[in-house]
Coordinates of C-alpha atoms in Angstrom, one line a residue:
M1 CA -2.5 31.9 -183.4
T2 CA -1.4 29.2 -180.9
L3 CA 2.0 28.7 -179.5
E4 CA 2.2 25.4 -181.6
L5 CA 2.5 27.4 -184.8
I6 CA 5.2 29.8 -183.6
S7 CA 8.8 29.1 -184.7
Q8 CA 11.5 28.3 -182.3
E9 CA 13.4 31.5 -183.2
I10 CA 10.5 33.7 -182.2
L11 CA 9.9 31.7 -179.1
L12 CA 13.6 32.0 -178.0
G13 CA 14.2 35.5 -179.2
Y14 CA 11.0 37.3 -178.2
I15 CA 8.4 35.4 -176.2
L16 CA 10.3 33.3 -173.6
P17 CA 12.6 36.2 -172.5
N18 CA 9.6 38.3 -171.7
L19 CA 7.8 35.6 -169.6
S20 CA 8.3 35.2 -165.9
I21 CA 9.7 32.0 -164.5
S22 CA 6.4 30.9 -163.1
D23 CA 4.7 31.7 -166.5
I24 CA 7.2 29.6 -168.4
C25 CA 6.6 26.6 -166.1
S26 CA 2.8 26.9 -166.4
V27 CA 2.7 27.4 -170.2
S28 CA 5.2 24.6 -171.0
K29 CA 2.9 22.2 -169.3
T30 CA 0.1 23.0 -171.8
S31 CA 2.1 23.5 -175.0
T32 CA 4.1 20.5 -176.5
S33 CA 6.2 22.7 -178.8
L34 CA 7.1 25.1 -176.1
N35 CA 8.0 22.2 -173.8
Q36 CA 10.3 20.8 -176.5
V37 CA 12.0 24.2 -177.0
V38 CA 12.5 24.6 -173.2
T39 CA 13.9 21.1 -173.0
K40 CA 16.3 21.4 -176.0
H41 CA 17.5 25.0 -175.3
G42 CA 16.8 25.0 -171.6
N43 CA 20.3 25.8 -170.2
L44 CA 20.8 28.9 -172.3
L45 CA 17.2 30.0 -171.6
W46 CA 17.4 29.5 -167.9
K47 CA 20.7 31.3 -167.7
K48 CA 19.1 34.3 -169.4
K49 CA 16.2 34.2 -167.0
F50 CA 18.5 33.8 -164.0
H51 CA 20.6 36.8 -165.2
Q52 CA 17.4 38.9 -165.6
R53 CA 16.1 38.2 -162.1
W54 CA 19.4 37.8 -160.1
P55 CA 22.1 39.6 -162.0
K56 CA 24.4 40.0 -159.0
L57 CA 24.5 36.3 -158.4
V58 CA 25.5 35.0 -161.8
H59 CA 29.3 35.4 -161.2
I60 CA 29.1 33.3 -158.1
L61 CA 27.6 30.3 -160.0
E62 CA 29.7 30.5 -163.2
H63 CA 32.4 27.8 -163.2
G64 CA 33.5 27.2 -166.8
G65 CA 30.0 26.8 -168.4
K66 CA 29.1 23.5 -166.8
E67 CA 26.3 24.8 -164.7
N68 CA 22.7 23.5 -164.8
W69 CA 20.9 26.8 -164.9
L70 CA 17.5 25.2 -164.4
T71 CA 18.7 23.8 -161.1
C72 CA 20.2 27.1 -160.2
T73 CA 16.9 28.9 -161.0
R74 CA 14.9 26.4 -159.0
F75 CA 17.4 26.7 -156.1
Q76 CA 17.1 30.5 -155.9
Y77 CA 13.4 30.5 -156.4
H78 CA 13.1 28.1 -153.5
I79 CA 15.2 30.4 -151.3
E80 CA 12.9 33.3 -152.1
Q81 CA 9.9 31.2 -151.2
Q82 CA 11.6 30.4 -147.9
I83 CA 12.3 34.0 -147.3
H84 CA 8.6 34.9 -147.8
T85 CA 7.6 32.0 -145.4
S86 CA 10.0 33.4 -142.7
I87 CA 8.7 36.9 -143.1
N88 CA 5.1 35.8 -142.9
A89 CA 6.0 33.7 -139.7
M90 CA 7.6 36.8 -138.2
I91 CA 4.5 38.9 -138.9
E92 CA 2.2 36.2 -137.5
N93 CA 4.3 35.8 -134.3
S94 CA 5.0 39.6 -134.0
S95 CA 8.7 38.8 -133.2
I96 CA 10.0 42.2 -134.0
H97 CA 11.0 43.0 -130.4
R98 CA 12.7 39.7 -129.7
P99 CA 15.1 37.3 -131.5
P100 CA 13.4 35.4 -134.3
T101 CA 12.0 32.0 -133.4
S102 CA 13.4 28.8 -134.9
E103 CA 10.2 28.4 -136.9
S104 CA 10.4 31.8 -138.5
M105 CA 14.1 31.6 -139.1
A106 CA 14.2 28.2 -140.9
V107 CA 15.8 29.9 -143.8
L108 CA 19.1 30.2 -141.8
N109 CA 19.3 26.4 -141.8
L110 CA 19.7 26.5 -145.6
K111 CA 23.3 25.7 -146.5
V112 CA 23.6 28.5 -149.1
P113 CA 26.0 31.4 -149.7
F114 CA 25.1 34.5 -147.8
E115 CA 24.8 36.5 -151.0
F116 CA 21.8 34.4 -152.1
L117 CA 19.9 35.0 -148.8
E118 CA 20.8 38.7 -148.9
D119 CA 19.6 39.1 -152.5
A120 CA 16.3 37.4 -151.7
V121 CA 15.6 39.5 -148.6
L122 CA 16.6 42.8 -150.4
K123 CA 13.9 42.1 -153.1
V124 CA 11.2 42.2 -150.4
A125 CA 12.8 45.0 -148.4
N126 CA 13.1 47.3 -151.5
S127 CA 9.6 46.6 -152.7
K128 CA 7.8 49.8 -153.9
Q129 CA 4.3 48.5 -153.5
Q130 CA 2.1 50.7 -151.2
S131 CA -0.5 48.3 -149.9
T132 CA -0.7 47.7 -146.2
T133 CA 0.4 44.1 -146.5
S134 CA 3.4 45.0 -148.7
L135 CA 4.5 47.8 -146.3
T136 CA 4.3 45.3 -143.4
K137 CA 6.4 42.8 -145.3
T138 CA 8.9 45.4 -146.2
Y139 CA 9.2 46.5 -142.6
Y140 CA 9.9 42.9 -141.4
A141 CA 12.2 42.2 -144.4
K142 CA 14.4 45.1 -143.3
Y143 CA 14.5 43.7 -139.8
L144 CA 15.4 40.2 -141.2
L145 CA 18.1 41.8 -143.4
R146 CA 19.7 43.4 -140.3
F147 CA 19.6 40.1 -138.5
L148 CA 21.2 38.2 -141.3
R149 CA 24.0 40.8 -141.7
C150 CA 24.6 40.7 -138.0
Q151 CA 24.9 36.9 -138.2
R152 CA 27.3 37.2 -141.1
L153 CA 29.5 39.7 -139.3
D154 CA 29.7 37.3 -136.3
I155 CA 30.7 34.5 -138.6
E156 CA 33.5 36.6 -140.2
I157 CA 34.9 37.8 -136.9
Q158 CA 34.9 34.2 -135.6
E159 CA 36.8 33.1 -138.7
Y160 CA 39.3 35.8 -138.2
K161 CA 39.8 34.9 -134.5
E162 CA 40.1 31.2 -135.2
N163 CA 42.7 31.4 -138.0
E164 CA 45.7 33.4 -137.0
K165 CA 47.5 32.6 -140.2
I166 CA 45.0 34.8 -142.1
G167 CA 46.4 37.9 -140.4
F168 CA 45.6 41.3 -141.8
A169 CA 45.2 39.9 -145.3
K170 CA 41.7 38.9 -144.1
G171 CA 41.2 42.4 -142.8
A172 CA 42.1 43.9 -146.1
F173 CA 39.6 41.7 -147.8
L174 CA 36.9 42.7 -145.3
V175 CA 37.8 46.4 -145.9
S176 CA 37.3 46.0 -149.6
K177 CA 34.1 44.1 -149.1
W178 CA 32.3 46.0 -146.4
Q179 CA 33.8 49.5 -146.7
H180 CA 34.0 51.2 -150.1
V181 CA 36.0 54.4 -149.9
A182 CA 37.3 54.7 -153.5
E183 CA 35.4 52.9 -156.3
N184 CA 37.1 50.0 -158.0
I185 CA 40.2 50.2 -155.7
I186 CA 40.9 47.1 -153.6
P187 CA 43.8 47.5 -151.1
Q188 CA 46.7 45.1 -151.5
W189 CA 48.2 43.5 -148.4
E190 CA 51.7 44.9 -149.1
D191 CA 50.3 48.5 -149.1
V192 CA 48.3 48.1 -146.0
S193 CA 51.1 46.3 -144.2
C194 CA 53.5 49.1 -145.0
I195 CA 51.1 51.7 -143.4
L196 CA 50.6 49.6 -140.3
E197 CA 54.3 49.0 -139.9
D198 CA 54.9 52.8 -140.3
T199 CA 52.2 53.5 -137.6
T200 CA 53.8 51.0 -135.3
T201 CA 57.2 52.6 -135.7
R202 CA 55.8 56.0 -134.9
I203 CA 54.2 54.6 -131.7
Q204 CA 57.5 53.0 -130.7
N205 CA 59.3 56.3 -131.3
I206 CA 56.9 58.1 -129.0
L207 CA 57.5 55.5 -126.3
Q208 CA 61.2 55.8 -126.7
T209 CA 61.1 59.7 -126.6
R210 CA 59.1 59.5 -123.3
K211 CA 61.6 57.0 -121.9
N212 CA 64.5 59.4 -122.8
S213 CA 62.8 62.5 -121.6
K214 CA 64.8 65.0 -119.6
R215 CA 61.9 65.1 -117.0
P216 CA 62.6 62.6 -114.2
R217 CA 60.4 59.6 -114.8
R218 CA 60.1 56.5 -112.6
T219 CA 60.3 53.0 -114.1
L220 CA 56.8 52.0 -115.2
S221 CA 55.3 48.6 -114.2
E222 CA 54.2 46.1 -116.8
K223 CA 50.6 47.2 -116.3
E224 CA 51.4 50.8 -116.8
Q225 CA 53.5 50.1 -119.9
T226 CA 50.6 48.1 -121.4
K227 CA 48.2 51.0 -120.7
E228 CA 50.6 53.5 -122.2
K229 CA 50.9 51.5 -125.4
V230 CA 47.2 51.1 -125.7
E231 CA 46.4 54.7 -125.1
I232 CA 49.0 55.9 -127.6
T233 CA 47.7 53.5 -130.2
V234 CA 44.1 54.7 -129.7
H235 CA 45.2 58.3 -129.8
M236 CA 47.3 57.7 -133.0
L237 CA 44.4 56.1 -134.9
F238 CA 41.4 58.0 -133.7
Q239 CA 42.5 61.4 -132.6
E240 CA 45.2 62.2 -135.2
C241 CA 43.9 60.1 -138.1
N242 CA 46.6 61.5 -140.4
F243 CA 49.3 58.9 -140.7
H244 CA 50.7 58.1 -144.1
C245 CA 49.0 61.2 -145.6
D246 CA 52.3 62.4 -146.9
L247 CA 51.9 60.0 -149.9
L248 CA 49.3 62.4 -151.4
A249 CA 51.9 65.2 -151.4
D250 CA 54.5 63.2 -153.2
S251 CA 54.7 64.8 -156.6
D252 CA 56.9 61.9 -158.0
K253 CA 54.0 59.5 -157.6
E254 CA 52.3 58.9 -161.0
D255 CA 50.3 55.9 -160.1
W256 CA 47.3 57.5 -158.3
N257 CA 45.7 54.1 -158.0
E258 CA 48.7 53.0 -155.8
I259 CA 48.5 56.2 -153.8
L260 CA 44.8 55.7 -153.1
Q261 CA 45.4 52.1 -152.1
A262 CA 48.1 53.2 -149.6
Y263 CA 45.7 56.0 -148.4
Y264 CA 42.8 53.6 -148.0
I265 CA 43.3 52.7 -144.3
T266 CA 43.4 56.4 -143.4
E267 CA 40.1 56.9 -145.2
V268 CA 38.5 54.0 -143.4
L269 CA 39.4 55.4 -140.0
K270 CA 38.8 59.1 -140.8
N271 CA 35.6 60.7 -139.5
R272 CA 34.6 57.4 -137.9
R273 CA 33.5 56.0 -141.2
G274 CA 35.1 52.6 -140.8
K275 CA 33.1 49.5 -140.0
P276 CA 33.6 48.4 -136.3
I277 CA 34.9 45.0 -137.4
I278 CA 37.5 46.6 -139.7
I279 CA 38.7 49.0 -137.0
A280 CA 38.9 46.1 -134.5
I281 CA 41.1 44.2 -136.9
I282 CA 43.3 47.2 -137.5
L283 CA 43.7 47.7 -133.8
D284 CA 44.4 44.0 -133.2
D285 CA 47.1 44.0 -135.8
I286 CA 49.0 47.0 -134.5
L287 CA 48.8 45.9 -130.9
N288 CA 50.2 42.6 -131.8
R289 CA 53.1 44.4 -133.6
L290 CA 53.7 46.2 -130.3
D291 CA 54.1 42.8 -128.6
L292 CA 50.7 42.9 -126.8
K293 CA 48.4 39.9 -126.7
S294 CA 45.1 41.5 -127.8
E295 CA 41.9 39.8 -128.6
I296 CA 38.7 40.9 -130.5
L297 CA 35.4 40.4 -128.8
S298 CA 31.9 40.7 -130.2
H299 CA 28.8 41.4 -128.1
E300 CA 25.5 41.9 -129.9
N301 CA 26.4 44.2 -132.8
Q302 CA 29.3 45.7 -130.9
F303 CA 33.0 45.0 -131.2
Y304 CA 35.7 45.5 -128.6
V305 CA 39.4 44.8 -128.4
R306 CA 40.7 43.7 -125.0
V307 CA 44.4 43.6 -123.9
P308 CA 45.6 41.8 -120.7
L309 CA 47.5 44.1 -118.4
N310 CA 49.9 41.3 -117.6
K311 CA 51.3 38.9 -120.1
T312 CA 51.4 35.9 -117.7
T313 CA 48.0 36.2 -116.2
D314 CA 44.6 37.0 -117.8
T315 CA 42.9 38.4 -114.7
E316 CA 43.0 42.1 -115.5
W317 CA 42.1 43.6 -118.9
I318 CA 41.9 47.0 -120.6
F319 CA 39.1 47.3 -123.2
I320 CA 39.0 49.5 -126.3
D321 CA 35.5 50.5 -127.4
V322 CA 35.7 50.3 -131.2
S323 CA 32.6 52.4 -131.9
N324 CA 33.3 55.3 -129.5
H325 CA 37.1 55.0 -129.9
S326 CA 37.8 55.1 -126.2
V327 CA 39.6 53.1 -123.5
F328 CA 38.0 51.8 -120.3
P329 CA 38.5 49.1 -117.7
S330 CA 35.2 47.3 -117.9
R331 CA 33.9 43.7 -117.8
Q332 CA 30.2 44.2 -117.3
L333 CA 29.8 44.5 -121.1
F334 CA 30.2 40.8 -121.2
P335 CA 28.0 39.5 -118.3
D336 CA 27.9 35.9 -119.6
E337 CA 31.6 35.5 -119.5
Y338 CA 33.0 37.8 -116.8
P339 CA 32.0 38.9 -113.3
A340 CA 30.8 42.4 -113.0
E341 CA 33.4 45.0 -111.8
D342 CA 33.5 48.6 -112.9
H343 CA 31.2 49.7 -115.7
A344 CA 31.0 52.1 -118.6
I345 CA 29.2 55.4 -118.1
F346 CA 26.2 54.6 -120.2
F347 CA 25.1 51.7 -118.0
D348 CA 24.2 54.2 -115.4
I349 CA 21.3 55.2 -117.6
I350 CA 20.1 52.0 -119.2
L351 CA 18.1 50.6 -116.3
P352 CA 16.2 53.9 -115.6
L353 CA 15.4 54.3 -119.2
Y354 CA 14.5 50.6 -119.5
N355 CA 12.0 51.0 -116.7
I356 CA 10.5 54.1 -118.4
A357 CA 10.2 52.2 -121.7
S358 CA 8.5 49.3 -119.9
E359 CA 5.9 51.6 -118.5
V360 CA 5.3 53.0 -122.0
H361 CA 4.5 49.5 -123.3
D362 CA 2.4 48.6 -120.3
T363 CA 0.3 51.8 -119.9
N364 CA 0.6 53.5 -123.3
F365 CA 1.9 56.7 -121.6
I366 CA 4.9 57.9 -119.5
K367 CA 4.2 59.0 -116.0
K368 CA 5.6 62.3 -114.9
E369 CA 7.1 60.8 -111.8
A370 CA 9.3 58.5 -113.9
L371 CA 10.9 61.4 -115.6
T372 CA 12.3 62.8 -112.3
T373 CA 14.3 59.7 -111.7
I374 CA 16.9 60.7 -114.3
S375 CA 19.1 63.8 -113.8
K376 CA 20.3 66.0 -116.5
E377 CA 23.9 64.9 -115.7
Q378 CA 22.9 61.3 -116.3
L379 CA 21.1 62.2 -119.5
S380 CA 24.2 64.1 -120.7
N381 CA 26.3 61.0 -120.1
F382 CA 23.8 58.9 -121.9
H383 CA 24.0 61.1 -124.9
L384 CA 27.7 60.9 -125.1
N385 CA 27.4 57.1 -125.3
F386 CA 24.1 56.7 -127.2
S387 CA 25.7 55.4 -130.4
R388 CA 27.3 52.6 -128.4
F389 CA 24.1 51.9 -126.6
A390 CA 22.2 51.8 -129.9
C391 CA 24.6 49.1 -131.3
C392 CA 23.8 46.8 -128.4
W393 CA 20.0 46.8 -128.9
E394 CA 17.6 46.1 -131.8
P395 CA 17.1 49.5 -133.6
D396 CA 13.3 49.1 -133.5
F397 CA 13.3 48.7 -129.7
L398 CA 15.1 52.0 -129.2
Q399 CA 12.0 54.1 -130.1
P400 CA 10.5 54.1 -126.5
F401 CA 13.8 55.3 -125.2
K402 CA 13.7 58.2 -127.7
Y403 CA 10.3 59.1 -126.5
A404 CA 11.5 59.1 -122.9
I405 CA 14.4 61.4 -123.9
A406 CA 12.0 63.7 -125.7
C407 CA 9.8 63.9 -122.6
M408 CA 12.7 64.8 -120.3
T409 CA 14.2 67.5 -122.5
Y410 CA 11.4 69.2 -124.5
K411 CA 9.0 70.8 -122.1
E412 CA 6.8 72.2 -124.9
H413 CA 6.3 68.7 -126.3
L414 CA 5.9 67.0 -122.9
D415 CA 2.2 66.2 -123.0
E416 CA 2.4 65.3 -126.7
A417 CA 5.3 62.9 -126.2
R418 CA 4.0 61.3 -123.1
R419 CA 1.1 59.8 -125.0
F420 CA 2.5 56.7 -126.6
I421 CA 0.5 54.5 -128.9
P422 CA 2.3 51.2 -129.5
N423 CA 2.3 51.4 -133.3
T424 CA 3.3 55.1 -133.6
Y425 CA 7.0 54.4 -133.7
E426 CA 6.4 52.9 -137.2
N427 CA 5.5 56.4 -138.4
A428 CA 8.7 57.6 -140.2
T429 CA 7.8 61.2 -140.0
L430 CA 7.3 61.1 -136.2
T431 CA 10.5 59.2 -135.7
L432 CA 12.4 61.8 -137.8
L433 CA 10.9 64.6 -135.7
L434 CA 12.0 62.9 -132.5
N435 CA 15.5 62.3 -133.9
Q436 CA 15.8 66.0 -134.7
Q437 CA 14.7 66.9 -131.2
I438 CA 17.2 64.6 -129.6
R439 CA 20.0 65.8 -131.8
H440 CA 19.5 69.4 -130.6
Q441 CA 18.6 68.8 -127.0
K442 CA 22.1 69.2 -125.5
N443 CA 22.4 72.6 -127.0
M444 CA 19.1 73.7 -125.6
F445 CA 19.1 72.2 -122.1
L446 CA 22.3 70.6 -121.1
E447 CA 25.1 73.0 -122.1
D448 CA 26.0 76.5 -121.0
N449 CA 26.8 78.3 -124.2
T450 CA 27.4 81.7 -122.6
T451 CA 30.5 83.4 -124.1
K452 CA 33.3 83.8 -121.6
S453 CA 35.7 86.7 -121.9
R454 CA 39.2 86.5 -120.5
S455 CA 40.7 88.7 -117.8
E456 CA 44.2 89.0 -116.4
A457 CA 43.2 86.8 -113.5
V458 CA 42.7 83.8 -115.9
Q459 CA 46.2 82.4 -116.5
Y460 CA 45.3 79.3 -118.6
A461 CA 43.0 78.3 -121.5
V462 CA 40.9 75.4 -122.7
G463 CA 43.0 72.8 -124.4
M464 CA 46.2 73.4 -122.4
C465 CA 47.9 70.5 -120.8
V466 CA 48.9 71.4 -117.2
M467 CA 50.5 70.0 -114.1
V468 CA 48.1 69.9 -111.2
E469 CA 48.3 69.0 -107.5
T470 CA 46.2 65.8 -107.3
N471 CA 46.6 65.8 -103.5
P472 CA 47.7 69.2 -102.2
Q473 CA 48.3 67.8 -98.7
D474 CA 50.8 65.3 -99.9
N475 CA 52.2 67.5 -102.8
D476 CA 51.3 64.8 -105.3
M477 CA 51.4 66.0 -108.9
G478 CA 49.6 64.8 -112.1
I479 CA 48.8 65.9 -115.6
G480 CA 45.4 67.3 -116.8
I481 CA 43.7 68.8 -119.8
I482 CA 41.6 71.9 -119.3
T483 CA 38.2 71.6 -120.9
D484 CA 36.4 74.6 -119.3
W485 CA 37.0 77.4 -116.9
D486 CA 35.0 79.9 -114.8
P487 CA 36.1 83.3 -113.6
F488 CA 35.1 82.2 -110.1
C489 CA 33.7 79.1 -108.4
T490 CA 30.2 78.1 -109.6
K491 CA 29.6 75.1 -107.3
D492 CA 27.0 75.1 -104.5
N493 CA 27.7 76.0 -100.8
V494 CA 28.1 72.4 -99.7
W495 CA 30.9 71.8 -102.3
Q496 CA 32.6 75.1 -101.3
E497 CA 32.6 74.2 -97.6
N498 CA 34.2 70.8 -98.3
I499 CA 37.2 72.2 -100.3
G500 CA 38.5 74.3 -97.5
R501 CA 41.4 76.7 -98.0
F502 CA 41.0 77.8 -101.7
K503 CA 39.9 81.3 -102.8
L504 CA 36.5 81.0 -104.3
N505 CA 36.7 84.3 -106.2
D506 CA 39.7 83.1 -108.2
P507 CA 39.3 81.2 -111.6
F508 CA 38.3 77.5 -111.4
Y509 CA 39.0 75.0 -114.1
S510 CA 37.4 71.7 -115.3
V511 CA 40.2 69.3 -115.9
I512 CA 40.5 65.7 -117.3
K513 CA 43.2 63.9 -115.4
E514 CA 45.6 61.1 -116.6
D515 CA 43.3 58.4 -115.4
G516 CA 40.4 59.7 -117.4
T517 CA 38.5 61.2 -114.4
T518 CA 37.5 64.8 -114.2
A519 CA 38.0 67.4 -111.5
Y520 CA 37.0 71.0 -110.8
I521 CA 40.0 72.8 -109.3
P522 CA 41.1 76.3 -108.4
Q523 CA 43.8 78.1 -110.3
E524 CA 46.2 77.9 -107.3
Q525 CA 46.2 74.1 -107.6
I526 CA 47.7 74.3 -111.1
I527 CA 51.5 74.3 -111.0
G528 CA 52.1 75.3 -114.6
P529 CA 52.0 74.1 -118.2
D530 CA 53.2 70.6 -119.2
L531 CA 55.4 71.0 -122.3
T532 CA 55.7 67.2 -122.9
P533 CA 52.1 66.1 -122.2
T534 CA 50.9 62.5 -121.8
I535 CA 48.1 61.4 -124.0
T536 CA 44.8 61.1 -122.1
N537 CA 41.9 59.1 -123.6
N538 CA 38.5 60.4 -122.8
I539 CA 35.4 60.7 -124.9
K540 CA 35.1 64.4 -124.0
I541 CA 38.4 65.1 -125.7
G542 CA 37.0 64.0 -129.0
I543 CA 33.8 66.0 -128.4
D544 CA 35.5 69.3 -127.4
F545 CA 38.7 69.3 -129.5
N546 CA 39.7 68.8 -133.1
T547 CA 43.5 68.2 -133.1
F548 CA 46.5 67.8 -130.9
N549 CA 49.7 69.6 -132.0
G550 CA 52.0 67.9 -129.5
T551 CA 51.8 70.5 -126.8
Y552 CA 48.1 71.5 -126.5
Y553 CA 44.7 70.7 -128.0
T554 CA 42.9 72.9 -130.5
A555 CA 39.3 73.5 -129.6
N556 CA 36.5 72.8 -132.1
K557 CA 34.3 75.5 -133.5
K558 CA 31.6 75.2 -130.8
K559 CA 34.2 75.4 -128.0
Q560 CA 35.9 78.4 -129.6
E561 CA 32.6 80.2 -129.8
K562 CA 32.3 79.8 -126.0
Y563 CA 35.9 80.8 -125.3
P564 CA 36.7 83.2 -128.3
E565 CA 40.0 84.5 -126.9
D566 CA 41.6 81.2 -125.7
E567 CA 43.1 80.1 -129.0
D568 CA 45.0 83.4 -129.5
F569 CA 46.1 83.2 -125.8
K570 CA 47.6 79.7 -126.3
N571 CA 49.4 80.7 -129.5
H572 CA 50.9 83.7 -127.8
F573 CA 51.7 81.8 -124.6
Y574 CA 53.6 79.0 -126.3
F575 CA 55.3 81.3 -128.7
L576 CA 56.9 83.1 -125.8
L577 CA 58.2 79.8 -124.4
I578 CA 60.0 78.8 -127.6

């Protein structure tokens, strides 16, 4: 039986829906009756075909039933062909370790909605075929997908920065689009605005309480006031992460959908699950409510919020690292725009690691001499900031760095890890193994996990906020947070000779000071507890402690295992002061 003898009902109901788009085009050229059916009933047919192949895109094109679905199908089919062309060009040019060339990224010049490009690339990236060619295409498609999404985020952040009238309504839209916390719940601007206004009021109350404190306090300069506002805001959002949670305990609330909408912003921030762009917008909004002229910056895949220390001049800034939730005065993160001044910790390690990675690519193995150029202290600092570092580089380029880290920390794997074959980082099993090694290396090599028992000589505990002599000769005082202590000084002889008059057999404490720097001081240099402590922003606080109760920090499980008696000591100590 030929297609000429088949009725239109059978063609439309059974045959055509089961043919691919390319098969329909080929067969219609050889069959007159099929060509007539396709021409007469084409729009309905092509809509079905489009829905079968691209179901997520149908709602974007539907505008009252006036669409030409044949044109839409050809349009998306053409995009898929362009995607395949771009991926093949990337494979041919081996551009995985550098930005895609203009020839391989011609698809970006297509004036089409982002969803169309994303859908076409996802089809290749999610391919289940196991041939060598298919796996290579899948690998490069995932790289292209990351590149496209990065471009998309940059466009959205630019739109937000250029249109001040959009305000946080744009942020709420981005939250609902990029960060799904509760299914089918989209936050309303009124709910989110209420939460942000409540948070701003709480920050202002803290500032006012400090101003009215009984403890003598000199008048702060404009720079110091700006720093204080920024630090309290960062602490409120990232260390407490519990504002507006009282809504969930309100028994009179019957509309749980409304409750979850109001709780949405807390969920976005909680446990660092929020997208950097969303957190940047939240910070920007609150800082503006506090009368600070903040600005969102993007660098590679990373987002920062910067605030001028002086409203009239833009010469000094304070930066908020959105990914690591910390504050630092740095400009070297943006070398194309600003002169280099101070720099974030992790830059101390980038150049040495980059040199090691370069040797890996050039010689296929890492030299033992190169490993001695990086100290354990540098490596520890690098680990504290690795997530931020990873955001600034292409993920596939990070593998040599992971090899270098494995070499420096896992002696039993040294010879094995030193041998580097250029294509081995594509092996998912080996990459997973290295990730596991890196994840556990601090516990094994960088940290002293010896349990420390208290004695009567130790008068303070980890997590306590204390007043310390910052300069004993001038009787200058400051505030610090105790992060570790030793029953006696553990520094080397050179350090001990330099400190002079202190008793080395008394307890010594590691303290984070108000300016974020750390110090190792004897007990006699601690004046006493600070009962109205100042918030100090430092990444180590988030690593060592879980919560802040207004007077002292509660250590996390790992820190409590190292100092098992300190939490009880703090509870008893502050109970006696009440």
